[in-house]
Short mmCIF file of C-alpha atoms in Angstrom, two decimals:
data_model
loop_
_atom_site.label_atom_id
_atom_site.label_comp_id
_atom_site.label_asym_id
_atom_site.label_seq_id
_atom_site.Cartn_x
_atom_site.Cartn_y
_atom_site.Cartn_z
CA UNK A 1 -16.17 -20.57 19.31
CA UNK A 2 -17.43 -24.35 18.75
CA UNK A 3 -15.42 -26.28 16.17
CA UNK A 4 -18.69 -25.92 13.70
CA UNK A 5 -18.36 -22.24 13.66
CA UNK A 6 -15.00 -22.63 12.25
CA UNK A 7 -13.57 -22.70 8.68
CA UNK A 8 -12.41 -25.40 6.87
CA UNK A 9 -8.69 -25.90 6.98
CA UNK A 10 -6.00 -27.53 4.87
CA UNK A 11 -2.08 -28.39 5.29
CA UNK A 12 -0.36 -25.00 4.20
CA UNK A 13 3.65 -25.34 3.82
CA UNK A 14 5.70 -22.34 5.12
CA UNK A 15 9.29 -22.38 4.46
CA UNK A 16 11.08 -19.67 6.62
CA UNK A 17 14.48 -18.11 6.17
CA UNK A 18 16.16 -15.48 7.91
CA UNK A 19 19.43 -13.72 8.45
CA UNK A 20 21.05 -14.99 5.00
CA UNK A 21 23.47 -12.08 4.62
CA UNK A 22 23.87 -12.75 0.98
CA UNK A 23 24.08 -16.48 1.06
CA UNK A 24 22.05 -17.86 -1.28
CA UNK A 25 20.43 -21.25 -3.03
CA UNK A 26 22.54 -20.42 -5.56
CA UNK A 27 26.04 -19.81 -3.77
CA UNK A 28 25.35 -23.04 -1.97
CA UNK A 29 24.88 -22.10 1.28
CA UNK A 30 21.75 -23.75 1.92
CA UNK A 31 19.15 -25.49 -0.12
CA UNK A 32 15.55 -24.20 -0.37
CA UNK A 33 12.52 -27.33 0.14
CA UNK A 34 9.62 -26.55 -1.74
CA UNK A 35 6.43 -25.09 -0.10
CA UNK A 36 3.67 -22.67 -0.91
CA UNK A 37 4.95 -19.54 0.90
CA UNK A 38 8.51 -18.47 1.69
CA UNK A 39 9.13 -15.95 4.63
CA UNK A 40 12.45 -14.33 4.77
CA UNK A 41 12.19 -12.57 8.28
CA UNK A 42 15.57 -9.63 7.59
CA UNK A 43 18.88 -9.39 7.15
CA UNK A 44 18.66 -9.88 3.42
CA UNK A 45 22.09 -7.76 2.92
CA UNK A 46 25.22 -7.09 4.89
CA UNK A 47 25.07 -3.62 4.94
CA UNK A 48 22.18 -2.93 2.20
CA UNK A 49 24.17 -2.28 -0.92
CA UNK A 50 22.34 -2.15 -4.20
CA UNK A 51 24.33 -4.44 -5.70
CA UNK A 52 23.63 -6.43 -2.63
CA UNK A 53 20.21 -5.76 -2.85
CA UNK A 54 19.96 -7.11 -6.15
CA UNK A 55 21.36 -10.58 -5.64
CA UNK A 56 18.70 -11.27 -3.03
CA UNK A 57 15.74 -9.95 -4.46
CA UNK A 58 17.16 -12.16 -7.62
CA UNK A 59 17.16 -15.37 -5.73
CA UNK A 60 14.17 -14.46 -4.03
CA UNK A 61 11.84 -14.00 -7.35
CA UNK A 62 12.86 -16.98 -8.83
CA UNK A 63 12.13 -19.53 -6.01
CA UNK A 64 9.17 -21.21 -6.35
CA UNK A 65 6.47 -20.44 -3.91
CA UNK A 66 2.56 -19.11 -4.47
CA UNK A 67 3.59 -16.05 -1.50
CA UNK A 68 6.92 -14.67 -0.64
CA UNK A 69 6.85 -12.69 2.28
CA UNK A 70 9.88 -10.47 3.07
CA UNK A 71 10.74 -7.79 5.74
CA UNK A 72 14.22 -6.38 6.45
CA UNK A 73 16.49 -6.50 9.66
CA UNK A 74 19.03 -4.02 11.16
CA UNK A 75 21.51 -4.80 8.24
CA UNK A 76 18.91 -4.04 5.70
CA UNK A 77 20.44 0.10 6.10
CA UNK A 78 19.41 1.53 3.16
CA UNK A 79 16.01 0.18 3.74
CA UNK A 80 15.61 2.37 7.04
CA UNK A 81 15.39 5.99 5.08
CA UNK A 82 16.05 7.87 7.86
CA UNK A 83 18.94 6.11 9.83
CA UNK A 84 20.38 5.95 6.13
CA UNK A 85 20.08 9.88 5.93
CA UNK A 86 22.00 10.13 9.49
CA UNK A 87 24.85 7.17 9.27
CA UNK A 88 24.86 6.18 5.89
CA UNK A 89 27.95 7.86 5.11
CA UNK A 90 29.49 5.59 7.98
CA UNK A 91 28.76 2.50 5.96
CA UNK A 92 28.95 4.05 2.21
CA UNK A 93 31.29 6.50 2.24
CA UNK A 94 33.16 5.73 -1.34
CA UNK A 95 29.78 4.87 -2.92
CA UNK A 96 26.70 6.20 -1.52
CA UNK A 97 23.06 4.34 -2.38
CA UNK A 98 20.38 6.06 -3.06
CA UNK A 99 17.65 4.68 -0.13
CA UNK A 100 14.58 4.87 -2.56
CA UNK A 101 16.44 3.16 -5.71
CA UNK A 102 16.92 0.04 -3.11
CA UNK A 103 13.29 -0.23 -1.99
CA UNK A 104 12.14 0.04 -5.44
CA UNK A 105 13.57 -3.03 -5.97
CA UNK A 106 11.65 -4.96 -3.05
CA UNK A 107 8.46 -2.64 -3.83
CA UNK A 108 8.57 -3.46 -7.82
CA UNK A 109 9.17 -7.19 -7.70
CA UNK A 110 6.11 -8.48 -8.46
CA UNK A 111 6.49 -11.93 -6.32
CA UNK A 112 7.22 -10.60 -3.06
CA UNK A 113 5.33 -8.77 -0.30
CA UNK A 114 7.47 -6.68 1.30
CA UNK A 115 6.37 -5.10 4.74
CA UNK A 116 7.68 -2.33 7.10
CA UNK A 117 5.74 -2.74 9.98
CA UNK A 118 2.25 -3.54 8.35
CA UNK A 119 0.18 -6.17 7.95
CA UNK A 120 -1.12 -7.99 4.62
CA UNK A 121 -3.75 -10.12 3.93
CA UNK A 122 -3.18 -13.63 1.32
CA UNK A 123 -4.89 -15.86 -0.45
CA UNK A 124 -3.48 -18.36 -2.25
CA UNK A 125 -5.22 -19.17 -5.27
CA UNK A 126 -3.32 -21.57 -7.33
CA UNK A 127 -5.61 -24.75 -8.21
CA UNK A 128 -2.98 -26.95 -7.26
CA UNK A 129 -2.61 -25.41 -4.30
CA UNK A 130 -4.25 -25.89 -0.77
CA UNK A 131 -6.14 -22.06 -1.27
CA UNK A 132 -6.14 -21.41 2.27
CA UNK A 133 -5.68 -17.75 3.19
CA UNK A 134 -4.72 -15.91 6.33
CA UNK A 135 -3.00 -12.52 7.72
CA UNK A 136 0.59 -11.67 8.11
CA UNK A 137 2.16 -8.42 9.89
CA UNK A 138 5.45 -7.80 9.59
CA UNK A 139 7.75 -5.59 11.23
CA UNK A 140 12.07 -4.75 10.47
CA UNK A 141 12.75 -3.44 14.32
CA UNK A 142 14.61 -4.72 17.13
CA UNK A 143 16.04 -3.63 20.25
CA UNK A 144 18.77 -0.86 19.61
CA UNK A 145 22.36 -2.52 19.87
CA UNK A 146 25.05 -0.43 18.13
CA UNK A 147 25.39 1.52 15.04
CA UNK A 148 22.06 -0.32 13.18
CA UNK A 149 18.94 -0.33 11.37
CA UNK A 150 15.30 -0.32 12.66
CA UNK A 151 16.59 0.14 15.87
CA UNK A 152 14.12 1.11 18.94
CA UNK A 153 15.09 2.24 22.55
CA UNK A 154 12.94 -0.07 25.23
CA UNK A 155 10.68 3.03 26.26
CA UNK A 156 9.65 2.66 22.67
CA UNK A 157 8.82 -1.14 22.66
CA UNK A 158 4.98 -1.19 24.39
CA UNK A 159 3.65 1.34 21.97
CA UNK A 160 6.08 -0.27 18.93
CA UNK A 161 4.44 -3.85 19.34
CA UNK A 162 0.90 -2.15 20.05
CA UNK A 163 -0.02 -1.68 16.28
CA UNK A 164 -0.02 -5.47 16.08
CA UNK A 165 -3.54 -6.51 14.92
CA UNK A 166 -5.26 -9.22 17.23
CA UNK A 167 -6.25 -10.59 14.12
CA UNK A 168 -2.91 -11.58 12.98
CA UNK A 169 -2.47 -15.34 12.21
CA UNK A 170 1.69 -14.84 11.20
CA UNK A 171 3.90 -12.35 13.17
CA UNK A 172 7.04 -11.73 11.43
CA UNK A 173 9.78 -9.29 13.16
CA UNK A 174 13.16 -9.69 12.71
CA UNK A 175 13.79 -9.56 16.41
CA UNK A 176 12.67 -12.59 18.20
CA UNK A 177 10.51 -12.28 21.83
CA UNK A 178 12.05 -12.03 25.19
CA UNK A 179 13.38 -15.95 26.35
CA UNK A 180 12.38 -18.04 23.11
CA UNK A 181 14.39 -18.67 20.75
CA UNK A 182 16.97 -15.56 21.31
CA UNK A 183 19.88 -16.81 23.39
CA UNK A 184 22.91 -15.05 22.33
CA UNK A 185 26.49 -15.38 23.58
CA UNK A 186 27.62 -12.81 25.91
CA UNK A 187 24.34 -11.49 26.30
CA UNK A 188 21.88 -13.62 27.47
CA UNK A 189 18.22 -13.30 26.42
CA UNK A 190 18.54 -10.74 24.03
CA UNK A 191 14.93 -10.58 22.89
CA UNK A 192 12.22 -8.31 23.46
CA UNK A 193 9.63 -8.56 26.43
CA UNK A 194 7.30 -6.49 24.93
CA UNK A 195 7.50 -8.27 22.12
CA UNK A 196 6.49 -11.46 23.81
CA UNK A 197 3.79 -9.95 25.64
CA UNK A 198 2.57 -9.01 22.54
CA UNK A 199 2.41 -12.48 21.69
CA UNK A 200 0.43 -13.33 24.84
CA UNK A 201 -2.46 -11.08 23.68
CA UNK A 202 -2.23 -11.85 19.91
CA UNK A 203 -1.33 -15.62 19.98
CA UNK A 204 -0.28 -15.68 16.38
CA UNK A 205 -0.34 -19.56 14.67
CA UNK A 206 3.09 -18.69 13.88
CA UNK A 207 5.94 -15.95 15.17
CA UNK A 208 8.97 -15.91 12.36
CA UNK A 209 12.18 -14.16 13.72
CA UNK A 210 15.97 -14.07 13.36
CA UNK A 211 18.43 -11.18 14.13
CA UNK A 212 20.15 -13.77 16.90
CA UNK A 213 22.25 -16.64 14.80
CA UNK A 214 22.54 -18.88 17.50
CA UNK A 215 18.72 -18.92 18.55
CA UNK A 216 17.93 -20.38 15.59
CA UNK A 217 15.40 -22.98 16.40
CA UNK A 218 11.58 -23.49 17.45
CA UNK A 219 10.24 -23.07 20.61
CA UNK A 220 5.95 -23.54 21.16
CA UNK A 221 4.71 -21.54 23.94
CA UNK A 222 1.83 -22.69 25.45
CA UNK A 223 0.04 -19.74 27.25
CA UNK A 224 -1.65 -19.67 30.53
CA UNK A 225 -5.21 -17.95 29.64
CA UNK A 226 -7.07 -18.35 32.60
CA UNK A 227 -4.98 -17.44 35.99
CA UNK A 228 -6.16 -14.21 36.77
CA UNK A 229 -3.62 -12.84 39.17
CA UNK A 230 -0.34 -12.53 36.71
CA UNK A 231 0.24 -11.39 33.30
CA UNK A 232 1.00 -12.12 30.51
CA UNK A 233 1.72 -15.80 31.49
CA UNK A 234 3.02 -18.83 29.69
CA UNK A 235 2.23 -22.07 31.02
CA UNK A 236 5.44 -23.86 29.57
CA UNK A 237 7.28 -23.64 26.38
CA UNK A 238 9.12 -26.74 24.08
CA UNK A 239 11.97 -26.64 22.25
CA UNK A 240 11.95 -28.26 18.87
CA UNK A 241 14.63 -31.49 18.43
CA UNK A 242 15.24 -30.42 14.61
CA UNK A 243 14.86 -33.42 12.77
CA UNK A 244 17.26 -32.11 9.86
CA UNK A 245 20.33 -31.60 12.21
CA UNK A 246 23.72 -33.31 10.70
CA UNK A 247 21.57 -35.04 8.65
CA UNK A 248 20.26 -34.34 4.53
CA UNK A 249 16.48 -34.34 5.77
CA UNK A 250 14.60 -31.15 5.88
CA UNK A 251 14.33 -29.22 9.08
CA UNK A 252 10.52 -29.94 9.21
CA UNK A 253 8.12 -29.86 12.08
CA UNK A 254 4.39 -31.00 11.38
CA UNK A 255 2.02 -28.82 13.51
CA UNK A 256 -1.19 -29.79 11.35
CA UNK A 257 -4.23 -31.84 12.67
CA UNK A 258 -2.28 -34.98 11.30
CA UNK A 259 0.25 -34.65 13.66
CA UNK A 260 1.36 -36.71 16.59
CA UNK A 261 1.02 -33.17 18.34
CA UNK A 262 -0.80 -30.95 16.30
CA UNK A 263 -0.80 -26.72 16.98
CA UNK A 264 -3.30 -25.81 19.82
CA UNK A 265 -4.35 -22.54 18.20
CA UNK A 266 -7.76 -22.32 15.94
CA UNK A 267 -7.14 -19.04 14.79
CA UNK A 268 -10.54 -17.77 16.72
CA UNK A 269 -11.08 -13.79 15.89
CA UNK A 270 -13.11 -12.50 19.02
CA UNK A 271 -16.43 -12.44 19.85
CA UNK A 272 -19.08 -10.74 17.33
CA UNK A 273 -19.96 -8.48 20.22
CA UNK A 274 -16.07 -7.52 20.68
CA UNK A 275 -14.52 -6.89 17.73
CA UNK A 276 -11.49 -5.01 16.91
CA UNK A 277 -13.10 -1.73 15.64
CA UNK A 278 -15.36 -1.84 19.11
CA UNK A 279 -12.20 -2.50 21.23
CA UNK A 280 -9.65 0.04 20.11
CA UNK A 281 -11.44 2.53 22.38
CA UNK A 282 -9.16 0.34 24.38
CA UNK A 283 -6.15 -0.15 22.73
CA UNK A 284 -2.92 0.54 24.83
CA UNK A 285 -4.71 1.73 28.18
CA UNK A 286 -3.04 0.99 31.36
CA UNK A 287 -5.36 -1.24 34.04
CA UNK A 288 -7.94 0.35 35.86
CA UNK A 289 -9.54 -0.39 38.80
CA UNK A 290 -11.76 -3.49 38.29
CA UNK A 291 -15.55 -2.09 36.96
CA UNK A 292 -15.80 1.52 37.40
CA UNK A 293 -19.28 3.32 38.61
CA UNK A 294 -22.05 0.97 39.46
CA UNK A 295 -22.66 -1.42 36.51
CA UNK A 296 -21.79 -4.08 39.41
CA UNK A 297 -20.11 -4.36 42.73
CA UNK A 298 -17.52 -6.76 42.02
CA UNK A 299 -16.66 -8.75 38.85
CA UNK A 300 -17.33 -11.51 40.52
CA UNK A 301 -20.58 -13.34 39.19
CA UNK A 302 -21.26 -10.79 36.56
CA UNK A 303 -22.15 -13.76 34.39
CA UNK A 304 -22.27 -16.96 36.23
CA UNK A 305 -20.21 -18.93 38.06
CA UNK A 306 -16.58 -20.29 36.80
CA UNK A 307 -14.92 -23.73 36.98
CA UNK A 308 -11.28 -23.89 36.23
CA UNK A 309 -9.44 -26.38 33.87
CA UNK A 310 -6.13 -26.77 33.69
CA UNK A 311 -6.53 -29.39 31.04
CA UNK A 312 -8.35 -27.35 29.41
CA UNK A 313 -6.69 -24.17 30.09
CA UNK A 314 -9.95 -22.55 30.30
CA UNK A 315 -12.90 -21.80 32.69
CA UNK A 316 -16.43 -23.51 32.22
CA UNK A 317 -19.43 -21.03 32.47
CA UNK A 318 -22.47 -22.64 34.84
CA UNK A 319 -25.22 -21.56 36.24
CA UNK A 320 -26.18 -18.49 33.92
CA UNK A 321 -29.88 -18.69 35.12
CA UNK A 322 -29.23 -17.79 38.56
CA UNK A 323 -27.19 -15.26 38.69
CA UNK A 324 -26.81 -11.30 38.13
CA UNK A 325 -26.68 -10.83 34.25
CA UNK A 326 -24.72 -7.63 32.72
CA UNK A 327 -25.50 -8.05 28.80
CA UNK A 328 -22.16 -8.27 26.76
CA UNK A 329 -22.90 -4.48 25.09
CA UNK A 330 -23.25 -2.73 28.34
CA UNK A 331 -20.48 -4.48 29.76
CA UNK A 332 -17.91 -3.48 26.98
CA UNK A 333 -19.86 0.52 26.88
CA UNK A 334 -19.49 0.84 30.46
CA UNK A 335 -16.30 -0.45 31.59
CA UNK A 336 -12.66 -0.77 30.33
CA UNK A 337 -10.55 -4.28 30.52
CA UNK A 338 -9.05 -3.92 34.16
CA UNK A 339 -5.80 -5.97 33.29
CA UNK A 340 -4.16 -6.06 30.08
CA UNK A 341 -2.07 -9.16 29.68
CA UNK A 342 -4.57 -10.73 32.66
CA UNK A 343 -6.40 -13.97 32.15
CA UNK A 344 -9.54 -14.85 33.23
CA UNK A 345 -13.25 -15.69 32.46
CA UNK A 346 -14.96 -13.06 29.81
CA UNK A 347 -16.74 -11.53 30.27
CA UNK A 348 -15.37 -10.59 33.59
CA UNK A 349 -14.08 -7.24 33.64
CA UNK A 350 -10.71 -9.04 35.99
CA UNK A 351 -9.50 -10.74 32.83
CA UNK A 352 -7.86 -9.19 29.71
CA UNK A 353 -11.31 -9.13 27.41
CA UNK A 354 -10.40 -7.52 24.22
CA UNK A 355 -7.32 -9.94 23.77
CA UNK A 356 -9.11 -13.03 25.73
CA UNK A 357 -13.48 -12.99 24.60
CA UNK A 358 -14.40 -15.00 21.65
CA UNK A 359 -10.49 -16.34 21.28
CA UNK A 360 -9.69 -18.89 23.65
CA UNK A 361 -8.95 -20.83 21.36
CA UNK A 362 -5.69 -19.13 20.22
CA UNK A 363 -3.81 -21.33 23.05
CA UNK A 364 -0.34 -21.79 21.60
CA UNK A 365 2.16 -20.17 19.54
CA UNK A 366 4.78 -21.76 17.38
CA UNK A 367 7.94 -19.32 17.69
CA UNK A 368 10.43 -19.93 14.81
CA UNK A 369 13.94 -18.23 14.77
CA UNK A 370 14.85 -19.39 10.73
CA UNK A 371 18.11 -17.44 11.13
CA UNK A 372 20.50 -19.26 8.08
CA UNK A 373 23.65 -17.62 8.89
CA UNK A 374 24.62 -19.85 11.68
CA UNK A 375 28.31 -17.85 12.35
CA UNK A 376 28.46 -14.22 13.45
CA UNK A 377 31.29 -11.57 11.89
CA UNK A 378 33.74 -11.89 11.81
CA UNK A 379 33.50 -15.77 11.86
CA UNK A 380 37.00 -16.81 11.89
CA UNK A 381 37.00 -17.97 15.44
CA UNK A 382 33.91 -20.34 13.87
CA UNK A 383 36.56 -21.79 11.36
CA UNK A 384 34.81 -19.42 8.61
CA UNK A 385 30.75 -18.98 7.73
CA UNK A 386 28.51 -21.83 8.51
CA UNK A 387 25.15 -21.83 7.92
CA UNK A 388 21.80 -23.74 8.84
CA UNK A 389 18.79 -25.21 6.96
CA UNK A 390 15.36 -23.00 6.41
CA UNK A 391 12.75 -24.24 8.88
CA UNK A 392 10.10 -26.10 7.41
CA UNK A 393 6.31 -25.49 9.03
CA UNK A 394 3.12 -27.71 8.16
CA UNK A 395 0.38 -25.68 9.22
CA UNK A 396 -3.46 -25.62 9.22
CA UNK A 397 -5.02 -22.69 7.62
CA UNK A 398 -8.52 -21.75 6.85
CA UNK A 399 -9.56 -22.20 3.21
CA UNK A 400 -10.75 -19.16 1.13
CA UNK A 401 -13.71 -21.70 -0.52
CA UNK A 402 -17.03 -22.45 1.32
CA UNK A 403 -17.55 -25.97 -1.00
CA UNK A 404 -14.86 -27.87 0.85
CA UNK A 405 -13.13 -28.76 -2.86
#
């Protein structure tokens, strides 16, 4: 996709939060910058009381934003119906919450978007706004670890992070991907892998987690989209210096075209001859052997030679004229992508082509763990609760208008 093909974009402010645990503006424990949308990526609650409940969804309906996005974590229990029905009486014993009554309260605030492993579309309309719009999925679940929430086993994770839409220009889970942004003491890298190859074939703008306090931070991954022997590869990944640390600045980091180093990602949405509806045929198979039955003998020079740039992180197409041409349609009705998670050159049946044709341009992801609650229970042996600053995100989005106002 040539940069003419592509939207106009303006400077959208996302303010993320995360893993508050009943802190609040309002108690003190952090202060909230302005911004046009607010995501609060779980853990709202401590255990997902009512009363609980209603303190955060208070807080939340008053701040100030155009969009408030909101999904819940693995303290969020009443929110998970059917772990509430099995353990609730663990938690609640004394006073037991009724599971619907506590959604309503998410579900009827008029401000908020509250998702449970779904996506939503936004457009902010607001004059005075920047009237960009894009699309969020959002998802409560992360890797079982003791008596919790939203919990999945790992033979549950590949099909889990499947139902991510390629489309998808914010990922919100409350579990952060394998090795970014998820260190935890005593256990390592507590992310999910699947999670993060899920990220390699989606290549969101932006990836909000929490659910790990001491992860909080930004990491950009900058994937490897063309090496066609391993997958699901990442060419290198940066951790954020927070410019708000021990300091009363925001926690900001620019990733606009302003920038001294602005996102790599365009947002690109596939090829019009490989859309989403045409690929789910494929969604979720395993690789196959490269170009099944005779449609050509290798894939190869299906469409051209290749020239690799790792500048560029991409291959150049030459030399159409002269060589064997297999049309885009029969190539996508007669074969299935040999390598999931594989780069390459589409349309070359070696490479990943329902994640990788028409959206090279989707080169980085900015991975932001906006987890407030800086301590973890019982926080004495951190001299009591301490808490962080919201992460502050400049990004470019695409405006909704065609007249460039």
């Amino acid at each position: 996709m040539d940069d003419t093909s592509l939207p106009l974009s303006r400077q959208t402010r996302i303010v993320c939060v995360s893993d508050t645990h009943n802190a609040s503006p309002s108690s003190g424990a952090f202060k909230l910058p302005r911004g046009d949308v607010l995501i609060v990526a779980g853990d709202i609650t401590n255990q997902g009381s009512l009363s609980e409940l209603k303190r955060t969804v208070d807080w939340i309906a008053k701040a100030e934003f155009e969009a408030k996005i909101v999904i819940a974590g693995n303290h969020d229990i009443t929110l998970d119906r059917k772990f509430y029905e099995e353990h609730g009486a663990y938690f609640h014993n004394q006073h037991p919450q009724n599971p619907q009554t506590c959604l309503g309260l998410l579900l009827e605030e008029p401000s908020v978007t509250y998702l449970d492993h779904a996506s939503a579309e936004f457009h902010l309309t607001k004059p005075d706004g920047p009237q960009t719009h894009f699309r969020v999925f959002g998802s409560p679940y992360s890797p079982a670890h003791g008596m919790w929430a939203f919990g999945y086993l790992p033979e549950k994770a590949k099909k889990l992070w499947q139902d991510v839409p390629l489309s998808t220009d914010i990922l919100v889970t409350h579990t952060p991907p394998k090795y970014h942004c998820d260190e935890a003491r005593g256990r390592g890298a507590a992310g999910c892998e699947e999670l993060r190859k899920c990220l390699w074939r989606v290549r969101p703008k932006l990836a909000v987690c929490g659910h790990i306090h001491e992860g909080r931070g930004v990491d950009r991954i900058l994937w490897d989209l063309a090496t066609p022997n391993l997958r699901f590869k990442e060419i290198r990944s940066v951790r954020w210096d927070d410019p708000g640390k021990d300091n009363k600045k925001i926690s900001l980091l620019d990733l606009t075209s302003r920038s001294a180093d602005p996102l790599g990602n365009d947002g690109s949405t596939g090829d019009r001859w490989f859309n989403e509806d045409l690929s789910a045929t494929y969604q979720g198979r395993e690789p196959e052997p490269p170009w099944q039955g005779d449609t050509a003998a290798s894939g190869d020079n299906l469409r051209g030679s290749f020239e690799y740039s790792i500048e560029a992180n991409s291959y150049t197409e030459t030399a159409l004229s002269d060589s064997p041409l297999v049309s885009p349609d029969s190539a996508i009705q007669d074969t299935v992508p040999t390598a999931i998670g594989q780069g390459g050159a589409p349309p070359s049946g070696r490479c990943d082509l329902q994640a990788l044709s028409g959206r090279m341009g989707r080169k980085e992801t900015c991975v932001v763990n906006a987890a407030i609650m800086a301590s973890n229970w019982p926080h004495k042996a951190a001299g009591g609760k301490r808490f962080n600053k919201p992460i502050v995100i400049d990004l470019d989005l695409p405006t909704w208008r065609d007249d460039g106002a």
